[in-house]
């Protein structure tokens, strides 16, 4: 059992932070790696990239948006409750290197995944410009943390309620125009990552993306998480989760992410009905 | 048993009752329902009690077959199960899933003129009897040696090593990457062929003997092999299975609706997705299902798809019936349940719609040519034989490769050119000191009992090492 020691709600309660006791994972985890969590006996195995790890406290932190039954079950766990299973650390760690000027772009809960990578990018000596965005001001997460993790933070909202009025890609273009950008790291919804890579291709700037496809075991055994990268099939769980964004087939990834859409909807609605009745 | 011959046989074996095919094709209950005491007695009485029993030579773990059968015919099932346990920690499993027809039963002298003794059925009977009527008394255990053993992987080979070494007095901890122990016995083999309650009972038996079990422990990620030694383990056994699904590598393979058998069966078995939405893990329900491959895993996948409500399920296999690697009983059961065999047929590409979902596949008819490296006649395409097959779910069951998760993190352990662990054939010793390996991560995908045989050899060698040194 993996006890929750801290719980926070963000983005008007749509995004949840759980800090979980998992000393073995915390000891090993590196930026970019993920865990698989399962709430209870009949629960689904859900992969989530870690937002934070604390070796000394022996905890890991996950930040997720409530989108279906499984994440709703996670949301309903209180401090002191436990996840039945947490497995990790899984996947490859981010390749960190001093390159010079780096842009870290995050959207939605992708910002949470981006945070430890941004900080690590800064720690190895890069000059880090960070761009984060959300639909509206109240849905923005981790602004303060991202400010500390980077040299220069730019914030965007789609509706203009805060920071730059527009998409992260607009601001990224401006920074790219300034020149000398050696690498871009983009983590967020698939359409955002696709848009980012389309632009960085034009500027010929290497771009790393972190993918979160559907998976079961997370150890290379099921192949459910296969993604096409440069025409080759890769398993996101063991070959990733980070890939060269210029080579990823995002359209295929989007279709594959929708594989169980109907089932997920049905399952979630049923859960909400029962929960609301109680 | 499954096989039926045309002529009535003298002294026929006692068939194990089975659920009616029409009924069972839509439920997940076990297919053969077990011998009654009377049936077991009668079948045991058929054994000739050979002085030099050939059957024993066919058993990878050397079960004293005439011995335990003799105890059944004497009505002493308690003694019979203890006789079995002395060679085999998992009789309830082996009685159900071993390919007896090419092992013990294949060598039974009665089989020369008629039907061999139903050794597997009798083994299952003893284990089931013990579970339902036994005293629960544990076999004797040697005094503690103070040596610590780590077993990586809780599939059949790991469980065998754990069972053997715990009774020899060693302190055994089993590490399992999944959230539940049992390896292929829980994620791979379906409920209707091996009820999970039986696997849980076998594992509980090892825990009662004193084995410790650490689930959610991915060795190679959560902890490395070297760290296990730092933690004070004296010896390590690696039995992680093959665990890397093979795909066809033909166009369209990433369409939604194409799953590896590993994924499909893990969803159905380990995650119990056949109960969705009562459990949270979904599984695609196919209307027209195609399973590629003809081994036991393919049969399991096909029969699962049928039970989940498919209108049609086809096994598509590029060779002929003779080369099908599945147990005879599995093929027979599959056909009884209405699964169609498309033999000498090979897919060349998948077809999909605008939503990226599978709608069909293009196949070629094959014919058998000259023998290939495996000694089997090579299937060659017949020109102009292309045809389309409708399907909305395809399960790829064409074998597994070596999963590099653990081995790539253990660089001082030598691998062969396919990525499997190189071991000494007799002992299971790897090139890394105090590390043994066995099962599918050494041989490539094989059977439960072969993995158990490898576990037995390794456990003996590990016991020698812990007493005498490397």
XYZ file of C-alpha atoms in Angstrom:
748
model
C 0.000 0.000 0.000
C 1.234 3.484 -0.867
C -0.009 6.187 1.481
C -0.970 9.675 0.380
C 0.780 12.210 2.629
C -0.252 15.395 0.859
C -3.120 16.302 -1.419
C -3.832 19.551 -3.209
C -6.444 20.684 -5.650
C -5.477 22.922 -8.534
C -7.118 24.490 -11.544
C -10.505 24.789 -9.874
C -10.393 21.216 -8.590
C -9.939 19.675 -12.046
C -6.309 18.877 -11.357
C -5.141 16.967 -8.289
C -1.735 16.671 -6.662
C -0.918 13.591 -4.595
C 2.325 13.163 -2.705
C 2.700 9.442 -2.071
C 4.987 7.385 0.144
C 7.043 5.204 -2.214
C 10.595 5.167 -0.836
C 12.051 2.621 -3.267
C 10.755 4.534 -6.280
C 11.756 7.921 -4.867
C 15.295 6.653 -4.354
C 15.666 5.637 -7.995
C 13.496 8.064 -9.957
C 15.003 10.532 -12.414
C 13.344 13.399 -14.302
C 11.195 12.164 -17.176
C 10.362 8.773 -15.693
C 6.871 7.575 -14.891
C 5.010 5.303 -12.504
C 1.939 3.127 -12.908
C -0.731 3.507 -10.244
C -3.757 1.431 -9.380
C -6.274 2.678 -6.826
C -7.792 -0.581 -5.614
C -8.274 -4.281 -6.350
C -10.433 -3.829 -9.446
C -8.715 -0.652 -10.557
C -7.038 0.081 -13.861
C -3.268 0.536 -14.168
C -2.713 4.208 -15.024
C 0.693 5.558 -16.145
C 1.633 9.026 -14.925
C 4.942 10.814 -15.240
C 6.248 11.963 -11.872
C 6.104 15.673 -11.137
C 8.414 15.547 -8.128
C 10.429 13.072 -6.086
C 11.889 13.446 -2.619
C 14.575 10.891 -1.787
C 14.882 12.032 1.831
C 11.181 11.885 2.579
C 10.766 8.813 0.381
C 7.880 10.312 -1.556
C 6.854 10.855 -5.152
C 4.360 13.412 -6.410
C 1.898 13.028 -9.251
C -0.321 15.722 -10.729
C -3.189 14.656 -12.940
C -6.360 15.903 -14.513
C -9.566 14.104 -13.588
C -10.792 12.756 -16.928
C -12.374 9.360 -16.303
C -13.303 6.835 -13.681
C -9.749 5.862 -12.773
C -8.590 9.416 -12.173
C -11.881 10.099 -10.359
C -11.042 7.215 -8.031
C -7.611 8.759 -7.473
C -9.235 12.131 -6.764
C -11.487 10.611 -4.123
C -8.540 9.302 -2.095
C -7.825 11.485 0.936
C -4.635 12.174 2.861
C -3.945 8.991 4.824
C -5.641 6.797 2.201
C -3.479 4.600 0.001
C -3.034 3.577 -3.591
C -3.053 -0.212 -3.647
C -0.237 -0.364 -6.186
C 2.476 1.964 -7.432
C 5.086 0.573 -9.831
C 8.240 2.292 -11.014
C 10.294 4.141 -11.846
C 9.557 3.215 -15.455
C 10.765 4.491 -18.804
C 13.986 6.214 -19.698
C 15.139 9.329 -17.895
C 15.466 12.609 -19.789
C 18.792 12.966 -21.530
C 20.291 16.038 -19.883
C 23.112 17.969 -21.442
C 24.425 21.510 -21.405
C 23.547 22.890 -24.813
C 23.013 26.610 -24.205
C 19.609 28.147 -24.700
C 16.699 25.774 -24.207
C 12.933 26.353 -24.364
C 10.642 24.282 -22.153
C 7.016 24.441 -23.296
C 4.185 23.059 -21.177
C 0.438 22.908 -21.546
C -2.244 21.632 -19.172
C -0.971 19.011 -16.719
C 2.044 18.597 -18.987
C 3.449 21.511 -16.988
C 3.698 19.168 -13.999
C 5.781 16.696 -15.979
C 7.844 19.503 -17.418
C 8.738 20.948 -14.008
C 11.453 18.488 -12.911
C 12.878 18.429 -16.451
C 13.026 22.227 -16.579
C 14.773 22.373 -13.229
C 17.260 19.710 -14.286
C 17.913 21.535 -17.563
C 18.787 24.618 -15.559
C 20.914 22.649 -13.101
C 23.167 21.260 -15.847
C 23.864 24.810 -16.975
C 21.383 25.609 -19.723
C 19.746 28.978 -20.108
C 16.109 27.970 -19.763
C 13.190 29.918 -21.179
C 9.974 28.397 -19.979
C 6.590 28.902 -21.623
C 3.461 27.569 -19.984
C -0.142 27.926 -20.974
C -3.700 27.123 -20.074
C -7.155 27.847 -21.415
C -7.751 30.457 -18.767
C -5.984 31.944 -15.707
C -7.701 29.742 -13.141
C -6.593 26.572 -14.918
C -2.921 27.498 -14.856
C -0.776 25.340 -12.584
C 2.672 25.573 -10.973
C 3.431 29.124 -12.095
C 5.592 29.914 -9.069
C 7.484 26.603 -9.310
C 8.155 27.038 -13.013
C 9.429 30.558 -12.387
C 11.974 29.184 -9.941
C 12.910 26.285 -12.177
C 13.761 28.495 -15.187
C 15.574 31.743 -15.988
C 12.691 33.336 -17.815
C 9.037 32.329 -17.504
C 6.397 33.362 -20.027
C 2.754 32.639 -19.373
C -0.055 32.382 -21.942
C -3.797 31.958 -21.694
C -6.053 31.136 -24.623
C -8.640 33.689 -23.464
C -6.191 36.406 -22.497
C -7.265 36.410 -18.842
C -3.625 36.332 -17.789
C -0.210 36.810 -19.412
C 0.080 36.639 -23.160
C -3.258 36.323 -24.980
C -2.798 33.307 -27.202
C -1.103 29.959 -27.519
C 2.255 28.819 -26.193
C 3.326 28.342 -29.805
C 3.008 32.099 -30.491
C 5.387 32.942 -27.669
C 7.701 30.095 -28.609
C 7.961 31.494 -32.118
C 9.062 34.847 -30.700
C 11.777 33.195 -28.633
C 12.878 31.103 -31.598
C 13.099 34.291 -33.675
C 15.552 35.702 -31.132
C 17.798 32.887 -32.300
C 20.377 30.575 -30.776
C 17.853 28.105 -29.328
C 19.545 24.714 -29.079
C 16.676 22.530 -27.935
C 12.957 22.591 -27.200
C 11.184 20.342 -24.707
C 7.411 20.222 -25.211
C 5.018 18.410 -22.917
C 1.271 18.716 -22.957
C -1.811 17.661 -24.889
C -1.011 15.872 -28.157
C -2.329 18.700 -30.396
C -0.059 21.137 -28.553
C 3.003 18.940 -28.971
C 2.165 18.465 -32.634
C 1.839 22.234 -33.140
C 5.118 22.884 -31.329
C 7.037 20.354 -33.378
C 5.596 21.669 -36.634
C 7.100 25.060 -35.809
C 10.437 23.858 -34.457
C 10.878 21.785 -37.611
C 10.882 25.034 -39.586
C 13.552 26.425 -37.286
C 15.437 23.148 -37.336
C 15.604 23.007 -33.541
C 15.708 19.513 -31.974
C 12.540 18.929 -29.963
C 11.869 16.458 -27.222
C 8.306 15.401 -26.401
C 7.000 13.154 -23.618
C 4.198 10.781 -24.604
C 1.570 9.133 -22.457
C -0.202 6.525 -24.590
C -2.460 3.763 -23.285
C -0.446 1.010 -21.626
C -0.977 -1.932 -19.310
C 2.237 -3.249 -17.778
C 4.710 -0.447 -18.485
C 7.611 -2.887 -18.848
C 7.559 -3.626 -22.574
C 5.396 -6.673 -22.297
C 2.077 -5.709 -23.851
C 2.942 -3.388 -26.719
C -0.254 -1.386 -26.178
C 1.773 1.830 -26.034
C 3.281 1.501 -29.495
C 3.974 4.735 -31.294
C 5.414 5.356 -34.736
C 8.665 7.290 -34.508
C 10.487 7.922 -37.752
C 8.509 5.129 -39.394
C 9.565 2.613 -36.755
C 7.298 1.179 -34.076
C 8.516 2.030 -30.554
C 7.110 1.139 -27.154
C 6.643 4.351 -25.165
C 7.040 2.492 -21.865
C 10.575 1.234 -22.445
C 11.870 3.146 -25.478
C 10.353 6.401 -24.168
C 8.346 8.110 -22.827
C 10.459 10.853 -24.456
C 11.020 10.876 -28.195
C 12.309 13.095 -30.972
C 9.201 15.172 -31.589
C 10.088 15.698 -35.236
C 9.710 11.978 -35.881
C 6.573 11.151 -33.862
C 3.368 10.351 -35.756
C 1.039 12.462 -33.587
C -2.049 11.741 -35.694
C -1.697 8.027 -35.115
C -1.054 8.652 -31.410
C -4.281 10.658 -31.144
C -6.306 7.898 -32.783
C -4.752 5.294 -30.504
C -5.477 7.388 -27.403
C -9.155 7.240 -28.355
C -9.248 3.437 -28.533
C -11.403 3.031 -25.441
C -13.230 6.366 -25.512
C -16.713 4.844 -25.454
C -15.847 2.370 -22.687
C -14.192 5.067 -20.602
C -17.193 7.343 -20.918
C -19.621 4.627 -19.921
C -17.497 3.563 -16.955
C -17.031 7.128 -15.731
C -20.711 8.041 -16.052
C -21.685 4.954 -14.126
C -19.218 5.818 -11.378
C -20.437 9.420 -11.158
C -24.051 8.281 -10.925
C -23.287 5.903 -8.085
C -21.066 8.418 -6.324
C -23.594 11.228 -6.559
C -26.322 8.949 -5.238
C -24.328 8.197 -2.100
C -9.682 -36.698 -22.851
C -9.818 -34.682 -25.999
C -8.552 -36.970 -28.723
C -11.071 -39.314 -30.239
C -10.090 -42.178 -32.460
C -12.244 -43.707 -35.174
C -12.159 -47.290 -33.904
C -13.502 -48.138 -30.466
C -10.492 -48.797 -28.246
C -10.137 -51.629 -25.809
C -9.674 -50.489 -22.228
C -10.393 -46.820 -23.038
C -9.236 -44.066 -20.719
C -11.782 -42.417 -18.487
C -12.756 -39.166 -20.105
C -12.908 -36.126 -17.838
C -16.360 -34.541 -17.949
C -16.453 -31.165 -19.669
C -18.896 -28.293 -19.935
C -20.938 -28.509 -23.119
C -19.121 -26.615 -25.915
C -22.141 -24.466 -26.759
C -22.522 -23.372 -23.163
C -18.876 -22.914 -22.256
C -18.062 -20.919 -25.405
C -19.821 -18.020 -23.710
C -18.649 -18.390 -20.102
C -15.337 -18.186 -18.265
C -15.805 -21.245 -16.047
C -13.286 -24.049 -16.296
C -13.912 -26.369 -19.264
C -13.048 -29.832 -17.840
C -14.863 -30.219 -14.548
C -12.647 -32.864 -12.915
C -12.722 -36.585 -12.104
C -14.942 -38.017 -9.419
C -13.214 -40.313 -6.912
C -14.600 -43.312 -8.762
C -13.348 -42.099 -12.129
C -9.892 -41.472 -10.690
C -9.782 -44.951 -9.178
C -10.779 -46.516 -12.475
C -8.283 -44.521 -14.461
C -5.502 -45.216 -11.946
C -6.249 -48.924 -12.248
C -5.377 -48.759 -15.953
C -1.728 -48.023 -15.131
C 0.444 -51.102 -15.734
C 2.941 -50.058 -13.017
C 5.850 -50.647 -15.378
C 9.143 -51.695 -13.755
C 10.971 -49.248 -16.013
C 8.385 -46.505 -16.475
C 8.954 -44.630 -19.727
C 6.499 -41.912 -18.692
C 8.866 -40.600 -15.989
C 11.554 -39.981 -18.621
C 9.097 -37.710 -20.400
C 8.559 -35.512 -17.348
C 10.861 -32.458 -17.111
C 10.661 -32.522 -13.305
C 10.793 -36.325 -12.943
C 7.483 -36.920 -11.169
C 7.222 -40.502 -9.779
C 4.243 -41.197 -12.005
C 3.598 -44.911 -11.276
C 4.137 -44.136 -7.594
C 1.477 -41.480 -7.238
C -0.937 -43.373 -9.470
C -0.498 -46.491 -7.346
C -1.381 -44.442 -4.258
C -4.559 -43.222 -5.979
C -5.639 -46.762 -6.809
C -5.052 -47.631 -3.151
C -7.290 -44.720 -2.225
C -4.562 -42.844 -0.291
C -4.820 -39.452 -1.952
C -3.039 -37.689 0.925
C 0.026 -39.821 0.236
C -0.386 -39.391 -3.527
C -0.317 -35.587 -3.358
C 2.717 -35.670 -1.065
C 4.448 -37.934 -3.549
C 3.666 -35.374 -6.281
C 4.826 -32.423 -4.169
C 8.181 -34.075 -3.630
C 8.923 -33.444 -7.323
C 6.455 -30.780 -8.374
C 5.431 -27.696 -6.391
C 2.536 -26.896 -8.766
C 0.579 -30.088 -9.513
C -2.803 -28.344 -9.856
C -1.261 -26.190 -12.578
C 0.704 -28.890 -14.384
C -2.214 -31.302 -14.436
C -4.068 -28.650 -16.407
C -1.543 -27.035 -18.712
C 1.315 -29.484 -19.422
C 1.503 -30.852 -22.990
C 1.186 -34.392 -21.652
C 0.696 -35.900 -25.100
C 4.306 -35.124 -26.040
C 5.694 -35.802 -22.549
C 4.636 -38.430 -20.027
C 1.522 -39.666 -21.815
C 3.342 -39.695 -25.138
C 5.678 -42.364 -23.732
C 3.045 -44.429 -21.881
C 3.185 -48.040 -23.029
C -0.614 -48.247 -23.185
C -0.542 -45.578 -25.864
C 1.227 -47.924 -28.267
C -1.929 -49.944 -28.899
C -4.651 -47.843 -27.328
C -4.957 -44.800 -25.150
C -2.280 -43.798 -22.621
C -3.076 -43.400 -18.948
C -4.558 -39.930 -18.323
C -1.607 -38.872 -16.174
C -2.416 -35.172 -16.354
C -6.021 -35.727 -15.313
C -4.885 -37.842 -12.359
C -2.336 -35.252 -11.282
C -5.021 -32.586 -11.384
C -7.360 -34.852 -9.440
C -4.867 -35.245 -6.564
C -4.198 -31.514 -6.324
C -7.910 -30.662 -6.448
C -8.700 -33.346 -3.868
C -6.057 -31.948 -1.531
C -7.401 -28.439 -1.951
C -10.950 -29.515 -1.167
C -10.400 -32.305 1.370
C -6.766 -32.097 2.491
C -5.462 -31.379 5.953
C -3.407 -28.412 4.729
C -0.425 -29.986 6.439
C 2.802 -28.649 4.985
C 5.644 -30.840 3.751
C 8.685 -31.009 6.069
C 11.240 -28.195 5.896
C 14.978 -28.355 6.641
C 16.482 -26.252 9.440
C 17.307 -22.665 8.487
C 20.612 -22.242 6.646
C 20.663 -18.462 7.172
C 21.160 -17.953 3.409
C 19.014 -15.481 1.520
C 17.764 -16.129 -2.003
C 16.055 -13.641 -4.335
C 13.787 -15.076 -7.009
C 13.007 -12.579 -9.763
C 9.704 -13.340 -11.417
C 6.832 -15.340 -9.944
C 5.969 -17.457 -12.960
C 6.291 -21.235 -13.060
C 10.101 -21.377 -12.966
C 10.428 -18.819 -10.173
C 7.771 -20.536 -8.076
C 9.536 -23.875 -8.542
C 12.864 -22.423 -7.384
C 11.167 -20.755 -4.418
C 9.358 -23.963 -3.431
C 12.484 -26.095 -3.725
C 14.778 -23.744 -1.818
C 12.389 -22.884 1.008
C 12.045 -26.551 1.985
C 15.838 -26.828 1.892
C 15.972 -24.226 4.663
C 16.875 -21.080 2.721
C 15.247 -17.699 3.224
C 13.397 -16.966 -0.054
C 11.981 -13.671 -1.334
C 10.099 -13.560 -4.644
C 10.081 -10.283 -6.609
C 7.219 -9.711 -9.051
C 6.865 -6.729 -11.409
C 3.085 -6.958 -11.647
C 0.760 -6.208 -8.748
C -0.148 -9.884 -8.459
C 2.030 -13.005 -8.351
C 1.898 -15.926 -10.766
C 3.454 -14.611 -13.971
C 2.015 -16.219 -17.086
C -0.256 -18.341 -14.888
C -2.218 -15.213 -13.967
C -1.734 -12.810 -16.870
C -1.555 -15.314 -19.714
C -3.544 -18.484 -19.182
C -7.286 -17.775 -19.047
C -9.616 -18.523 -16.171
C -11.486 -21.199 -18.165
C -8.267 -23.191 -18.534
C -6.602 -22.429 -15.199
C -8.820 -20.821 -12.562
C -6.975 -18.005 -10.809
C -8.151 -19.230 -7.413
C -6.027 -22.328 -8.009
C -2.938 -20.268 -8.825
C -3.556 -18.115 -5.749
C -3.763 -21.275 -3.666
C -0.447 -22.586 -5.024
C 1.194 -19.259 -4.200
C -0.421 -19.186 -0.792
C 1.064 -22.637 -0.221
C 4.559 -21.203 -0.839
C 3.837 -18.267 1.464
C 2.714 -20.646 4.198
C 6.024 -22.444 3.727
C 7.701 -19.104 4.489
C 8.432 -17.546 1.080
C 8.195 -13.755 1.098
C 6.524 -12.045 -1.823
C 7.281 -8.512 -3.061
C 4.878 -7.395 -5.786
C 5.269 -4.164 -7.759
C 9.023 -4.739 -7.751
C 10.478 -4.319 -11.231
C 13.987 -5.710 -10.964
C 16.101 -3.653 -13.348
C 14.110 -0.526 -12.446
C 12.886 -0.446 -8.832
C 15.950 -2.391 -7.725
C 18.921 -3.805 -9.651
C 20.412 -7.294 -9.393
C 23.559 -5.837 -7.824
C 21.470 -3.995 -5.249
C 19.863 -7.287 -4.286
C 23.336 -8.555 -3.356
C 24.027 -5.289 -1.469
C 20.800 -5.918 0.452
C 22.257 -9.201 1.655
C 20.941 -11.776 -0.777
C 23.397 -14.608 -1.321
C 22.016 -15.872 -4.618
C 19.627 -14.616 -7.307
C 17.429 -16.573 -9.718
C 16.152 -14.788 -12.806
C 12.939 -16.167 -14.228
C 11.350 -13.121 -15.789
C 9.886 -14.809 -18.848
C 10.318 -13.822 -22.478
C 7.975 -10.869 -22.265
C 8.474 -8.961 -25.507
C 5.582 -9.378 -27.921
C 6.364 -10.025 -31.584
C 4.283 -8.322 -34.212
C 3.926 -9.139 -37.908
C 5.683 -5.963 -39.095
C 3.241 -5.492 -41.933
C 1.534 -2.224 -42.945
C -1.249 -0.927 -40.715
C -0.210 -2.733 -37.566
C -0.761 0.305 -35.310
C -4.453 0.629 -36.207
C -6.796 0.579 -33.239
C -8.083 -2.965 -32.859
C -4.752 -4.774 -33.230
C -3.346 -6.034 -29.942
C -0.563 -8.356 -28.957
C -1.829 -11.534 -27.312
C 0.105 -10.386 -24.229
C -1.973 -7.227 -24.020
C -5.277 -8.885 -24.835
C -4.797 -11.722 -22.379
C -3.352 -9.482 -19.652
C -6.407 -7.279 -19.888
C -8.731 -10.295 -19.798
C -6.917 -12.366 -17.161
C -4.806 -10.250 -14.820
C -7.039 -7.186 -15.043
C -10.252 -9.241 -15.272
C -11.498 -7.009 -18.089
C -14.046 -9.668 -19.053
C -16.018 -8.271 -16.106
C -15.895 -4.681 -17.438
C -17.543 -2.353 -16.398
C -17.643 -4.044 -12.963
C -13.862 -3.714 -13.056
C -12.171 -0.639 -14.519
C -9.957 -2.077 -17.259
C -11.662 -2.235 -20.658
C -11.011 -4.789 -23.400
C -11.981 -4.460 -27.050
C -14.952 -6.623 -27.949
C -14.630 -7.855 -31.511
C -17.445 -8.863 -33.795
C -15.214 -10.567 -36.330
C -12.011 -11.552 -34.619
C -8.822 -12.852 -36.199
C -6.062 -14.419 -34.132
C -2.693 -14.703 -35.838
C -0.684 -17.760 -34.780
C -1.544 -21.289 -33.722
C 0.164 -21.921 -30.408
C -1.454 -22.291 -26.992
C -1.502 -18.510 -26.588
C -3.379 -18.137 -29.874
C -5.964 -20.710 -28.775
C -6.340 -18.925 -25.424
C -6.876 -15.590 -27.171
C -9.363 -17.041 -29.680
C -11.402 -18.779 -27.008
C -11.390 -15.625 -24.868
C -12.675 -13.567 -27.816
C -15.480 -16.078 -28.344
C -16.445 -15.869 -24.676
C -16.506 -12.079 -24.872
C -19.235 -12.315 -27.475
C -17.606 -12.419 -30.921
C -19.761 -13.484 -33.846
C -16.852 -15.172 -35.562
C -13.336 -16.041 -34.458
C -10.698 -17.215 -36.921
C -7.277 -18.653 -36.296
C -5.060 -17.553 -39.174
C -1.874 -19.594 -39.489
C 0.639 -19.702 -42.307
C 1.549 -23.370 -41.939
C -0.689 -26.465 -41.910
C -2.530 -28.253 -39.120
C 0.367 -30.611 -38.569
C 2.682 -27.764 -37.595
C 0.277 -26.064 -35.182
C 2.268 -25.778 -31.940
C -0.718 -25.782 -29.550
C -1.614 -28.729 -27.325
C -3.975 -31.143 -29.085
C -6.584 -30.552 -26.389
C -6.530 -26.773 -26.919
C -7.057 -27.078 -30.677
C -9.825 -29.593 -30.105
C -11.522 -27.379 -27.518
C -11.227 -24.322 -29.747
C -12.828 -26.091 -32.707
C -15.600 -27.504 -30.524
C -16.350 -23.953 -29.431
C -16.812 -22.814 -33.008
C -13.451 -21.278 -33.836
C -12.574 -21.499 -37.524
C -9.134 -22.506 -38.709
C -7.728 -20.629 -41.681
C -4.584 -22.645 -42.255
C -1.906 -21.980 -44.883
C -3.024 -18.359 -44.777
C -0.788 -15.370 -44.149
C -1.793 -11.711 -43.738
C 0.134 -9.173 -45.791
C -1.469 -5.960 -44.597
C -4.164 -4.584 -42.317
C -6.992 -2.394 -43.570
C -8.474 0.475 -41.593
C -11.022 3.268 -41.755
C -10.664 7.035 -41.389
C -10.870 6.739 -37.600
C -7.752 4.590 -37.615
C -9.701 1.495 -36.667
C -9.128 -1.959 -38.092
C -11.698 -3.117 -40.656
C -10.009 -6.081 -42.273
C -6.866 -7.609 -43.623
C -5.419 -8.816 -46.868
C -4.235 -12.426 -46.781
C -2.359 -14.752 -49.096
C -2.889 -18.479 -49.498
C 0.240 -20.513 -48.829
C 1.497 -23.961 -49.766
C 4.199 -26.023 -48.118
C 7.597 -26.065 -49.791
C 10.972 -27.478 -48.775
C 11.838 -27.870 -45.074
C 13.315 -24.743 -43.439
C 15.860 -24.363 -40.605
C 13.295 -25.575 -38.070
C 12.849 -28.780 -40.067
C 9.273 -27.844 -40.858
C 8.187 -27.391 -44.457
C 8.438 -23.754 -45.352
C 5.159 -22.055 -46.253
C 5.397 -20.282 -49.621
C 2.799 -17.883 -51.017
C 0.596 -18.997 -53.896
C 0.728 -16.330 -56.575
C -2.477 -14.422 -57.184
C -4.191 -15.930 -54.151
C -4.764 -12.620 -52.349
C -8.087 -12.181 -50.654
C -9.642 -9.850 -48.087
C -10.945 -10.873 -44.703
C -13.238 -8.669 -42.615
C -12.179 -8.183 -39.040
C -12.530 -5.497 -36.378
C -10.222 -7.087 -33.820
C -6.929 -8.808 -34.480
C -4.850 -10.473 -31.804
C -1.249 -11.111 -32.720
C -0.015 -14.336 -31.122
C 3.085 -15.100 -33.140
C 5.496 -15.531 -30.247
C 7.683 -13.471 -27.952
C 11.228 -12.203 -27.865
C 13.526 -11.431 -24.961
C 12.456 -8.438 -22.875
C 15.605 -6.374 -22.274
C 14.346 -4.511 -19.188
C 16.346 -6.528 -16.650
C 19.142 -7.820 -18.857
C 20.108 -4.385 -20.188
C 20.559 -3.206 -16.595
C 22.717 -6.228 -15.767
C 25.608 -5.765 -18.216
C 27.942 -8.355 -16.692
C 25.510 -11.168 -17.461
C 26.181 -12.640 -20.915
C 23.312 -12.860 -23.402
C 23.049 -14.819 -26.633
C 22.540 -13.136 -29.996
C 18.778 -13.027 -29.515
C 19.049 -11.330 -26.139
C 18.247 -14.388 -24.034
C 20.370 -15.099 -20.965
C 23.280 -17.427 -21.593
C 23.368 -20.185 -18.982
C 25.129 -23.434 -18.286
C 22.734 -26.059 -19.608
C 22.979 -28.399 -16.655
C 22.911 -25.924 -13.788
C 21.276 -22.752 -15.081
C 24.302 -20.721 -13.922
C 24.738 -17.424 -15.744
C 28.108 -15.788 -16.374
C 27.470 -13.504 -13.385
C 28.536 -14.874 -10.040
C 25.743 -16.204 -7.817
C 23.104 -15.538 -10.483
C 21.050 -18.278 -12.144
C 18.412 -18.010 -14.834
C 15.802 -20.272 -16.346
C 12.512 -20.452 -18.157
C 11.574 -18.376 -21.189
C 14.263 -15.707 -20.615
C 16.803 -18.481 -21.369
C 14.998 -20.687 -23.899
C 12.596 -18.288 -25.550
C 8.872 -18.881 -25.271
C 8.231 -22.485 -24.217
C 5.927 -24.296 -21.813
C 5.114 -24.029 -18.130
C 6.625 -27.406 -17.352
C 9.893 -26.760 -19.205
C 10.281 -23.563 -17.193
C 9.618 -25.575 -14.051
C 12.204 -28.155 -15.120
C 14.777 -25.382 -15.538
C 13.803 -24.041 -12.129
C 14.352 -27.456 -10.568
C 17.869 -27.786 -12.083
C 18.781 -24.270 -10.985
C 17.434 -24.775 -7.464
C 19.636 -27.866 -7.047
C 22.669 -25.954 -8.265
C 21.833 -22.959 -6.048
C 21.503 -25.228 -3.051
C 24.951 -26.681 -3.782
C 26.386 -23.193 -4.136
C 24.876 -21.975 -0.889
C 26.422 -24.972 0.879
C 29.689 -25.340 -1.013
C 30.406 -22.211 -3.083
C 30.346 -21.210 -6.796
